């Protein structure tokens, strides 16, 4: 049996790593056992959407992901350019390789482009992390989720709410399989390693080019971590500027703020004339985009997380870090306080952010482990594919 799995952008890498490990374990076990069992031929395709070493290569190295067999070299561009170029290039791969299954993960442009291309070639397609819905069609990822889930033959969901979303949309029951959250496989496999890292080393290794460290490196619980990259937060000055003011004038009076900055956000800060203020503030610790281990370690010791990333909301749930989600909606409601998680939606309203920030800074860590977020999701994903083949 031949499987092509696809990655394109940073949040895909921690989802594909355990799946590839599960394939390797399967191939090793069948070499030792039943002669009739299938060896899986696996090809990894990287669309090339994220291409900087810090957005891509670092994750391959840290998570022992083998180099992609094929890189489509798509790079940056508008959504239509990224999706269109990926489809053109991926179609050639599917035609040449004739896989039995294409496996896509998450909700980035690669997920959409490659599921559409696979189905147009009548190739079976499996979506890992299916059924998430924010209900916000202005979010590019929501479009990617809707199209991918409508087309795929197998929908592997991270939680029961996601399975229910698919049922409500009329998805046939036999397509939906609840397997748990594959990203937590990666968290569990690496948390011991991450825990041993020092904050000081992380800061010095990743200090943003041009930044100086004005204050001492903070200890555990003495800093807040922030990540921000969604167009809805960083592309409008009216949204980004008040948030920056709140951070510089208020949060940094209580804590150091460690901010590994996404390339898009850095460009926008510069465009709005905010970059120098952020860079020169004594309690801001500006970092380049950090690798998986470093981010996990920063999260483990943070007093609070401010983020618009879906993956970090999930990691905060397991680690118990109080999390302010800088969005008005989430496709991951299971991470919210009302469902037992550590996260609260604060959108981009500064009054709301302030109120929740003051609650979060006093809030003790409270870990939560949703059903099947147990570190063994990848094995269940592969078993589902093998059972259906
Ligand atoms: C993409 C995903 C988003 C995910 C995010 C994680 C889609 C629709 N969005 O958004 O779901 O949460 O990745 O980062 O697929 N850039 C670089 N170097 C890189 C990659 C990007 O400098 O390696 C810059 C480029 O200027 C680019 C911008 O960052 O235009 C945005 O990158 P892009 O891949 O378009 O989307 P993300 O915002 O990263």
Short mmCIF file of C-alpha atoms and ligand atoms in Angstrom, two decimals:
data_model
loop_
_atom_site.label_atom_id
_atom_site.label_comp_id
_atom_site.label_asym_id
_atom_site.label_seq_id
_atom_site.Cartn_x
_atom_site.Cartn_y
_atom_site.Cartn_z
CA UNK A 1 0.00 0.00 0.00
CA UNK A 2 1.22 3.47 -0.87
CA UNK A 3 0.44 6.55 1.24
CA UNK A 4 1.38 10.12 0.40
CA UNK A 5 1.18 12.46 3.36
CA UNK A 6 1.28 16.20 2.96
CA UNK A 7 2.70 19.06 5.00
CA UNK A 8 2.95 22.73 4.10
CA UNK A 9 3.12 25.04 7.08
CA UNK A 10 4.52 25.04 10.61
CA UNK A 11 1.48 23.64 12.46
CA UNK A 12 1.48 20.58 10.18
CA UNK A 13 4.88 19.30 11.23
CA UNK A 14 4.00 18.29 14.81
CA UNK A 15 0.94 16.47 13.44
CA UNK A 16 2.73 14.45 10.77
CA UNK A 17 5.74 13.44 12.92
CA UNK A 18 3.86 10.83 15.02
CA UNK A 19 2.01 9.53 11.96
CA UNK A 20 5.31 8.79 10.20
CA UNK A 21 6.60 7.13 13.37
CA UNK A 22 3.48 4.93 13.41
CA UNK A 23 4.13 3.91 9.78
CA UNK A 24 7.75 3.05 10.61
CA UNK A 25 6.63 0.98 13.61
CA UNK A 26 4.08 -0.83 11.44
CA UNK A 27 6.68 -1.63 8.78
CA UNK A 28 9.13 -2.90 11.39
CA UNK A 29 6.50 -5.06 13.05
CA UNK A 30 5.29 -6.70 9.83
CA UNK A 31 8.84 -7.54 8.81
CA UNK A 32 8.97 -9.56 12.00
CA UNK A 33 5.51 -11.12 11.81
CA UNK A 34 2.81 -12.18 9.33
CA UNK A 35 4.16 -12.61 5.80
CA UNK A 36 0.79 -11.63 4.25
CA UNK A 37 0.61 -8.22 5.97
CA UNK A 38 1.10 -4.98 4.01
CA UNK A 39 4.26 -2.99 4.12
CA UNK A 40 3.44 0.66 3.68
CA UNK A 41 5.29 2.63 1.09
CA UNK A 42 5.23 6.19 2.35
CA UNK A 43 6.07 9.42 0.56
CA UNK A 44 6.17 12.77 2.33
CA UNK A 45 5.29 15.82 0.26
CA UNK A 46 6.15 19.34 1.53
CA UNK A 47 4.28 22.01 -0.41
CA UNK A 48 6.93 24.57 0.59
CA UNK A 49 4.41 27.13 1.94
CA UNK A 50 6.70 27.66 4.94
CA UNK A 51 10.29 27.69 3.77
CA UNK A 52 12.38 29.61 6.36
CA UNK A 53 14.57 27.26 8.39
CA UNK A 54 12.95 28.55 11.59
CA UNK A 55 9.45 27.88 10.26
CA UNK A 56 10.21 24.47 8.78
CA UNK A 57 13.65 22.79 8.86
CA UNK A 58 14.04 23.15 12.65
CA UNK A 59 10.87 21.13 13.18
CA UNK A 60 12.00 18.37 10.82
CA UNK A 61 15.27 18.09 12.73
CA UNK A 62 13.81 18.26 16.24
CA UNK A 63 10.94 15.89 15.57
CA UNK A 64 13.02 13.50 13.45
CA UNK A 65 10.79 13.91 10.43
CA UNK A 66 12.59 12.45 7.41
CA UNK A 67 13.37 14.95 4.67
CA UNK A 68 10.39 15.33 2.35
CA UNK A 69 10.58 13.08 -0.69
CA UNK A 70 9.14 15.86 -2.80
CA UNK A 71 9.07 19.62 -2.17
CA UNK A 72 6.61 21.50 -4.34
CA UNK A 73 8.40 24.82 -3.70
CA UNK A 74 5.21 26.84 -3.54
CA UNK A 75 6.42 29.56 -1.12
CA UNK A 76 4.57 32.73 -0.14
CA UNK A 77 1.79 34.34 -2.12
CA UNK A 78 -1.89 35.13 -2.03
CA UNK A 79 -4.25 32.33 -1.05
CA UNK A 80 -5.19 31.73 -4.69
CA UNK A 81 -1.53 31.63 -5.69
CA UNK A 82 -0.60 29.21 -2.91
CA UNK A 83 -3.58 26.91 -3.44
CA UNK A 84 -3.41 27.07 -7.24
CA UNK A 85 0.32 26.43 -7.42
CA UNK A 86 0.07 23.58 -4.92
CA UNK A 87 -2.69 21.93 -6.96
CA UNK A 88 -0.72 22.23 -10.21
CA UNK A 89 2.38 20.68 -8.67
CA UNK A 90 0.62 18.10 -6.50
CA UNK A 91 -1.43 16.81 -9.45
CA UNK A 92 1.83 15.81 -11.16
CA UNK A 93 2.89 13.92 -8.03
CA UNK A 94 -0.41 12.08 -7.67
CA UNK A 95 -0.42 11.10 -11.37
CA UNK A 96 3.14 9.83 -11.22
CA UNK A 97 2.96 8.06 -7.87
CA UNK A 98 -0.61 6.69 -7.93
CA UNK A 99 -1.01 6.44 -4.14
CA UNK A 100 -3.75 4.41 -2.47
CA UNK A 101 -4.25 7.17 0.10
CA UNK A 102 -3.40 10.83 0.47
CA UNK A 103 -3.28 11.94 4.11
CA UNK A 104 -3.71 15.62 4.94
CA UNK A 105 -3.55 17.22 8.39
CA UNK A 106 -4.88 20.42 9.96
CA UNK A 107 -6.37 23.33 8.06
CA UNK A 108 -3.68 25.18 6.12
CA UNK A 109 -3.69 25.89 2.39
CA UNK A 110 -1.81 22.63 1.70
CA UNK A 111 -4.64 20.69 3.37
CA UNK A 112 -7.25 22.16 1.05
CA UNK A 113 -5.18 22.10 -2.13
CA UNK A 114 -4.01 18.52 -1.79
CA UNK A 115 -7.37 17.06 -0.74
CA UNK A 116 -9.06 18.66 -3.76
CA UNK A 117 -6.31 17.43 -6.07
CA UNK A 118 -6.40 13.88 -4.65
CA UNK A 119 -10.17 13.60 -5.02
CA UNK A 120 -10.09 14.94 -8.60
CA UNK A 121 -7.73 12.05 -9.33
CA UNK A 122 -10.13 9.66 -7.54
CA UNK A 123 -7.57 8.90 -4.86
CA UNK A 124 -8.84 8.16 -1.34
CA UNK A 125 -8.12 10.97 1.06
CA UNK A 126 -7.92 10.94 4.85
CA UNK A 127 -8.09 14.09 6.99
CA UNK A 128 -6.41 14.02 10.38
CA UNK A 129 -7.92 16.69 12.67
CA UNK A 130 -11.30 16.70 10.91
CA UNK A 131 -14.50 18.34 12.12
CA UNK A 132 -13.13 21.48 13.76
CA UNK A 133 -15.43 24.43 13.07
CA UNK A 134 -15.10 28.06 14.14
CA UNK A 135 -18.29 29.04 12.31
CA UNK A 136 -16.35 32.02 10.95
CA UNK A 137 -16.22 31.76 7.18
CA UNK A 138 -13.98 34.85 6.96
CA UNK A 139 -11.20 32.78 8.42
CA UNK A 140 -9.18 31.14 5.61
CA UNK A 141 -8.67 28.02 7.70
CA UNK A 142 -12.46 27.56 8.10
CA UNK A 143 -12.85 27.44 4.31
CA UNK A 144 -10.01 24.91 4.18
CA UNK A 145 -11.70 22.77 6.84
CA UNK A 146 -15.13 22.83 5.22
CA UNK A 147 -13.89 21.89 1.75
CA UNK A 148 -11.46 19.24 2.99
CA UNK A 149 -14.03 17.53 5.21
CA UNK A 150 -16.69 17.60 2.49
CA UNK A 151 -14.37 15.77 0.11
CA UNK A 152 -12.40 13.32 2.25
CA UNK A 153 -13.24 9.63 2.52
CA UNK A 154 -12.03 9.28 6.08
CA UNK A 155 -12.44 11.95 8.77
CA UNK A 156 -10.36 11.38 11.88
CA UNK A 157 -11.55 13.69 14.64
CA UNK A 158 -9.74 14.97 17.76
CA UNK A 159 -12.81 15.16 20.03
CA UNK A 160 -16.47 14.27 20.23
CA UNK A 161 -17.58 17.85 19.46
CA UNK A 162 -15.79 17.68 16.12
CA UNK A 163 -17.49 14.37 15.31
CA UNK A 164 -20.83 16.01 16.11
CA UNK A 165 -20.05 18.95 13.83
CA UNK A 166 -19.59 16.53 10.97
CA UNK A 167 -22.83 14.69 11.79
CA UNK A 168 -24.73 17.99 11.82
CA UNK A 169 -23.44 18.66 8.32
CA UNK A 170 -24.83 15.32 7.17
CA UNK A 171 -21.54 13.44 6.92
CA UNK A 172 -22.14 9.68 6.64
CA UNK A 173 -21.40 8.01 9.99
CA UNK A 174 -18.99 5.50 8.45
CA UNK A 175 -16.60 8.29 7.46
CA UNK A 176 -16.23 9.67 11.00
CA UNK A 177 -13.73 8.09 13.39
CA UNK A 178 -12.84 9.67 16.74
CA UNK A 179 -9.11 9.10 17.26
CA UNK A 180 -8.01 11.90 19.62
CA UNK A 181 -5.54 14.74 19.15
CA UNK A 182 -2.41 13.75 17.22
CA UNK A 183 -0.53 16.88 18.27
CA UNK A 184 -0.61 15.67 21.85
CA UNK A 185 1.36 12.58 20.73
CA UNK A 186 4.19 14.99 19.89
CA UNK A 187 3.78 16.91 23.13
CA UNK A 188 3.94 13.74 25.23
CA UNK A 189 6.93 12.37 23.30
CA UNK A 190 8.92 15.56 23.86
CA UNK A 191 7.84 17.11 27.13
CA UNK A 192 10.62 15.56 29.19
CA UNK A 193 13.24 16.83 26.79
CA UNK A 194 11.68 20.31 26.73
CA UNK A 195 11.38 20.47 30.53
CA UNK A 196 15.16 20.17 30.84
CA UNK A 197 15.83 23.31 28.75
CA UNK A 198 16.74 26.59 30.43
CA UNK A 199 14.79 29.77 29.69
CA UNK A 200 18.06 31.66 29.62
CA UNK A 201 19.50 29.45 26.86
CA UNK A 202 16.27 29.72 24.88
CA UNK A 203 16.33 33.51 25.07
CA UNK A 204 20.00 33.81 24.10
CA UNK A 205 19.73 31.27 21.26
CA UNK A 206 16.68 32.93 19.72
CA UNK A 207 17.09 36.65 20.40
CA UNK A 208 15.61 38.55 17.46
CA UNK A 209 18.21 39.97 15.14
CA UNK A 210 18.69 43.63 16.12
CA UNK A 211 17.18 43.17 19.60
CA UNK A 212 19.08 43.75 22.86
CA UNK A 213 18.27 42.20 26.18
CA UNK A 214 17.58 45.09 28.56
CA UNK A 215 16.54 43.11 31.65
CA UNK A 216 17.47 39.85 33.35
CA UNK A 217 16.11 36.69 31.81
CA UNK A 218 12.99 35.85 33.87
CA UNK A 219 12.47 32.66 35.83
CA UNK A 220 9.43 30.40 35.64
CA UNK A 221 6.15 32.23 36.33
CA UNK A 222 7.85 35.63 35.90
CA UNK A 223 6.99 36.00 32.25
CA UNK A 224 4.08 35.94 29.87
CA UNK A 225 4.45 34.46 26.36
CA UNK A 226 2.73 35.85 23.31
CA UNK A 227 2.32 34.68 19.72
CA UNK A 228 0.36 36.56 17.10
CA UNK A 229 0.06 35.93 13.38
CA UNK A 230 -3.59 35.94 12.19
CA UNK A 231 -4.34 38.50 9.48
CA UNK A 232 -7.39 39.62 11.53
CA UNK A 233 -5.03 40.66 14.37
CA UNK A 234 -1.96 41.92 12.59
CA UNK A 235 -3.06 43.35 9.25
CA UNK A 236 -5.05 46.34 10.61
CA UNK A 237 -3.40 49.15 12.45
CA UNK A 238 -6.63 49.85 14.44
CA UNK A 239 -6.40 46.36 15.92
CA UNK A 240 -2.65 45.92 16.30
CA UNK A 241 -1.71 49.33 17.74
CA UNK A 242 -4.03 49.30 20.82
CA UNK A 243 -2.90 45.76 21.59
CA UNK A 244 0.75 46.79 21.43
CA UNK A 245 -0.01 49.80 23.67
CA UNK A 246 -1.68 47.51 26.23
CA UNK A 247 1.33 45.21 26.24
CA UNK A 248 3.91 47.97 26.50
CA UNK A 249 2.02 50.12 29.03
CA UNK A 250 0.42 47.47 31.24
CA UNK A 251 1.50 43.81 30.90
CA UNK A 252 5.20 44.68 30.98
CA UNK A 253 4.71 46.48 34.34
CA UNK A 254 3.96 43.07 35.88
CA UNK A 255 5.97 40.63 33.81
CA UNK A 256 8.55 40.25 31.09
CA UNK A 257 6.82 39.53 27.82
CA UNK A 258 8.51 36.89 25.69
CA UNK A 259 7.37 37.20 22.09
CA UNK A 260 8.64 34.87 19.36
CA UNK A 261 7.52 36.85 16.37
CA UNK A 262 6.00 35.52 13.14
CA UNK A 263 7.43 36.98 9.89
CA UNK A 264 4.06 38.44 8.88
CA UNK A 265 3.68 40.23 12.23
CA UNK A 266 7.18 41.63 12.06
CA UNK A 267 6.45 43.11 8.63
CA UNK A 268 3.23 44.65 9.90
CA UNK A 269 4.86 46.20 13.00
CA UNK A 270 7.42 47.80 10.73
CA UNK A 271 4.75 48.99 8.30
CA UNK A 272 2.79 50.66 11.14
CA UNK A 273 5.91 52.28 12.65
CA UNK A 274 5.62 50.22 15.86
CA UNK A 275 8.64 48.00 15.48
CA UNK A 276 11.27 50.19 17.20
CA UNK A 277 9.04 50.83 20.25
CA UNK A 278 8.50 47.13 20.73
CA UNK A 279 12.12 46.28 20.18
CA UNK A 280 13.43 48.91 22.59
CA UNK A 281 11.03 48.35 25.47
CA UNK A 282 13.01 47.12 28.52
CA UNK A 283 10.59 44.33 29.46
CA UNK A 284 9.95 42.99 25.97
CA UNK A 285 12.02 39.96 25.02
CA UNK A 286 11.71 39.65 21.28
CA UNK A 287 12.66 36.32 19.77
CA UNK A 288 12.85 34.87 16.27
CA UNK A 289 10.25 32.15 15.60
CA UNK A 290 11.31 29.38 18.02
CA UNK A 291 11.45 25.64 17.51
CA UNK A 292 9.12 23.06 18.98
CA UNK A 293 11.14 22.23 22.12
CA UNK A 294 11.75 25.88 22.98
CA UNK A 295 8.08 26.81 22.60
CA UNK A 296 7.01 23.88 24.72
CA UNK A 297 9.46 24.89 27.45
CA UNK A 298 8.40 28.54 27.33
CA UNK A 299 4.78 27.45 27.64
CA UNK A 300 5.55 25.18 30.63
CA UNK A 301 6.96 28.07 32.67
CA UNK A 302 4.71 30.92 31.52
CA UNK A 303 2.42 32.73 33.98
CA UNK A 304 0.03 33.15 31.05
CA UNK A 305 -0.15 32.75 27.29
CA UNK A 306 -1.55 35.36 24.92
CA UNK A 307 -2.08 33.81 21.51
CA UNK A 308 -4.14 33.55 18.35
CA UNK A 309 -2.78 30.08 17.57
CA UNK A 310 -5.09 27.08 17.75
CA UNK A 311 -2.28 24.63 18.51
CA UNK A 312 -1.06 26.63 21.49
CA UNK A 313 -4.59 26.69 22.93
CA UNK A 314 -4.47 22.89 22.89
CA UNK A 315 -1.01 22.70 24.41
CA UNK A 316 -2.08 25.13 27.17
CA UNK A 317 -4.99 22.77 27.92
CA UNK A 318 -2.64 19.88 28.64
CA UNK A 319 0.00 22.01 30.42
CA UNK A 320 -2.60 24.07 32.32
CA UNK A 321 -1.18 27.46 31.31
CA UNK A 322 -3.86 30.20 31.61
CA UNK A 323 -4.45 31.19 27.98
CA UNK A 324 -6.00 34.36 26.56
CA UNK A 325 -7.06 33.50 23.03
CA UNK A 326 -6.91 36.68 20.96
CA UNK A 327 -9.88 35.71 18.78
CA UNK A 328 -13.66 36.08 18.90
CA UNK A 329 -14.29 32.42 18.13
CA UNK A 330 -12.47 29.13 18.20
CA UNK A 331 -12.67 25.90 16.27
CA UNK A 332 -11.35 24.24 19.42
CA UNK A 333 -14.06 24.88 22.05
CA UNK A 334 -12.82 21.93 24.08
CA UNK A 335 -9.86 24.12 25.14
CA UNK A 336 -12.13 26.75 26.74
CA UNK A 337 -12.69 27.14 30.47
CA UNK A 338 -16.39 26.34 30.12
CA UNK A 339 -15.41 22.86 28.92
CA UNK A 340 -12.70 22.42 31.57
CA UNK A 341 -9.76 23.88 29.60
CA UNK A 342 -7.39 26.77 30.37
CA UNK A 343 -8.38 29.18 27.62
CA UNK A 344 -10.72 32.15 27.35
CA UNK A 345 -11.74 34.02 24.18
CA UNK A 346 -10.86 37.71 24.42
CA UNK A 347 -10.99 38.84 20.78
CA UNK A 348 -9.24 42.15 20.22
CA UNK A 349 -11.20 44.29 22.70
CA UNK A 350 -8.66 45.80 25.09
CA UNK A 351 -11.11 46.10 28.03
CA UNK A 352 -11.92 42.44 27.73
CA UNK A 353 -8.27 41.49 27.31
CA UNK A 354 -7.37 43.57 30.40
CA UNK A 355 -10.08 42.01 32.58
CA UNK A 356 -9.16 38.47 31.58
CA UNK A 357 -5.45 39.18 31.85
CA UNK A 358 -5.87 40.20 35.51
CA UNK A 359 -7.83 37.01 36.16
CA UNK A 360 -5.29 34.86 34.30
CA UNK A 361 -2.26 36.29 36.12
CA UNK A 362 -3.71 35.05 39.45
CA UNK A 363 -5.04 31.79 38.10
CA UNK A 364 -3.27 28.60 39.21
CA UNK A 365 -2.27 26.12 36.53
CA UNK A 366 -5.09 23.69 35.87
CA UNK A 367 -4.31 20.82 33.57
CA UNK A 368 -7.03 19.01 31.65
CA UNK A 369 -6.82 15.94 29.44
CA UNK A 370 -9.70 15.49 27.02
CA UNK A 371 -10.67 11.97 26.05
CA UNK A 372 -8.08 10.23 23.82
CA UNK A 373 -5.54 13.06 24.06
CA UNK A 374 -3.30 10.31 25.34
CA UNK A 375 -0.24 10.27 23.10
CA UNK A 376 -1.47 7.32 21.00
CA UNK A 377 -3.60 9.01 18.37
CA UNK A 378 -1.22 8.34 15.45
CA UNK A 379 -1.51 4.58 15.96
CA UNK A 380 -5.31 4.87 15.83
CA UNK A 381 -5.08 6.97 12.65
CA UNK A 382 -2.95 4.37 10.91
CA UNK A 383 -5.12 1.51 12.12
CA UNK A 384 -8.20 3.25 10.69
CA UNK A 385 -6.52 3.54 7.30
CA UNK A 386 -5.31 -0.06 7.33
CA UNK A 387 -8.75 -1.34 8.39
CA UNK A 388 -10.36 0.55 5.49
CA UNK A 389 -7.86 -0.61 2.85
C1 LIG B 1 -0.20 29.75 7.84
C2 LIG B 1 -1.56 29.06 7.91
C3 LIG B 1 -2.14 29.24 9.32
C4 LIG B 1 -1.17 28.79 10.38
C5 LIG B 1 0.15 29.55 10.18
C6 LIG B 1 1.21 29.18 11.17
C7 LIG B 1 -2.94 29.06 5.88
C8 LIG B 1 -4.16 29.63 5.28
N1 LIG B 1 -2.52 29.65 7.01
O1 LIG B 1 -0.42 31.15 8.01
O2 LIG B 1 -3.32 28.47 9.42
O3 LIG B 1 -1.70 29.07 11.65
O4 LIG B 1 0.62 29.24 8.86
O5 LIG B 1 2.32 29.99 10.94
O6 LIG B 1 -2.39 28.12 5.36
N2 LIG B 1 6.76 33.93 5.62
C9 LIG B 1 8.12 33.96 5.73
N3 LIG B 1 8.76 32.76 5.82
C10 LIG B 1 8.10 31.58 5.79
C11 LIG B 1 6.71 31.59 5.65
C12 LIG B 1 6.06 32.77 5.59
O7 LIG B 1 8.74 35.01 5.76
O8 LIG B 1 8.74 30.51 5.87
C13 LIG B 1 6.06 35.23 5.56
C14 LIG B 1 5.70 35.62 4.15
O9 LIG B 1 5.85 37.00 4.03
C15 LIG B 1 4.25 35.29 4.06
C16 LIG B 1 3.75 35.47 5.48
O10 LIG B 1 4.85 35.12 6.29
O11 LIG B 1 3.56 36.04 3.13
C17 LIG B 1 2.56 34.63 5.82
O12 LIG B 1 2.81 33.27 5.49
P1 LIG B 1 1.65 32.32 4.93
O13 LIG B 1 2.21 30.98 4.68
O14 LIG B 1 0.97 32.99 3.79
O15 LIG B 1 0.60 32.26 6.09
P2 LIG B 1 0.72 32.21 7.68
O16 LIG B 1 0.24 33.51 8.21
O17 LIG B 1 2.06 31.72 8.15
#
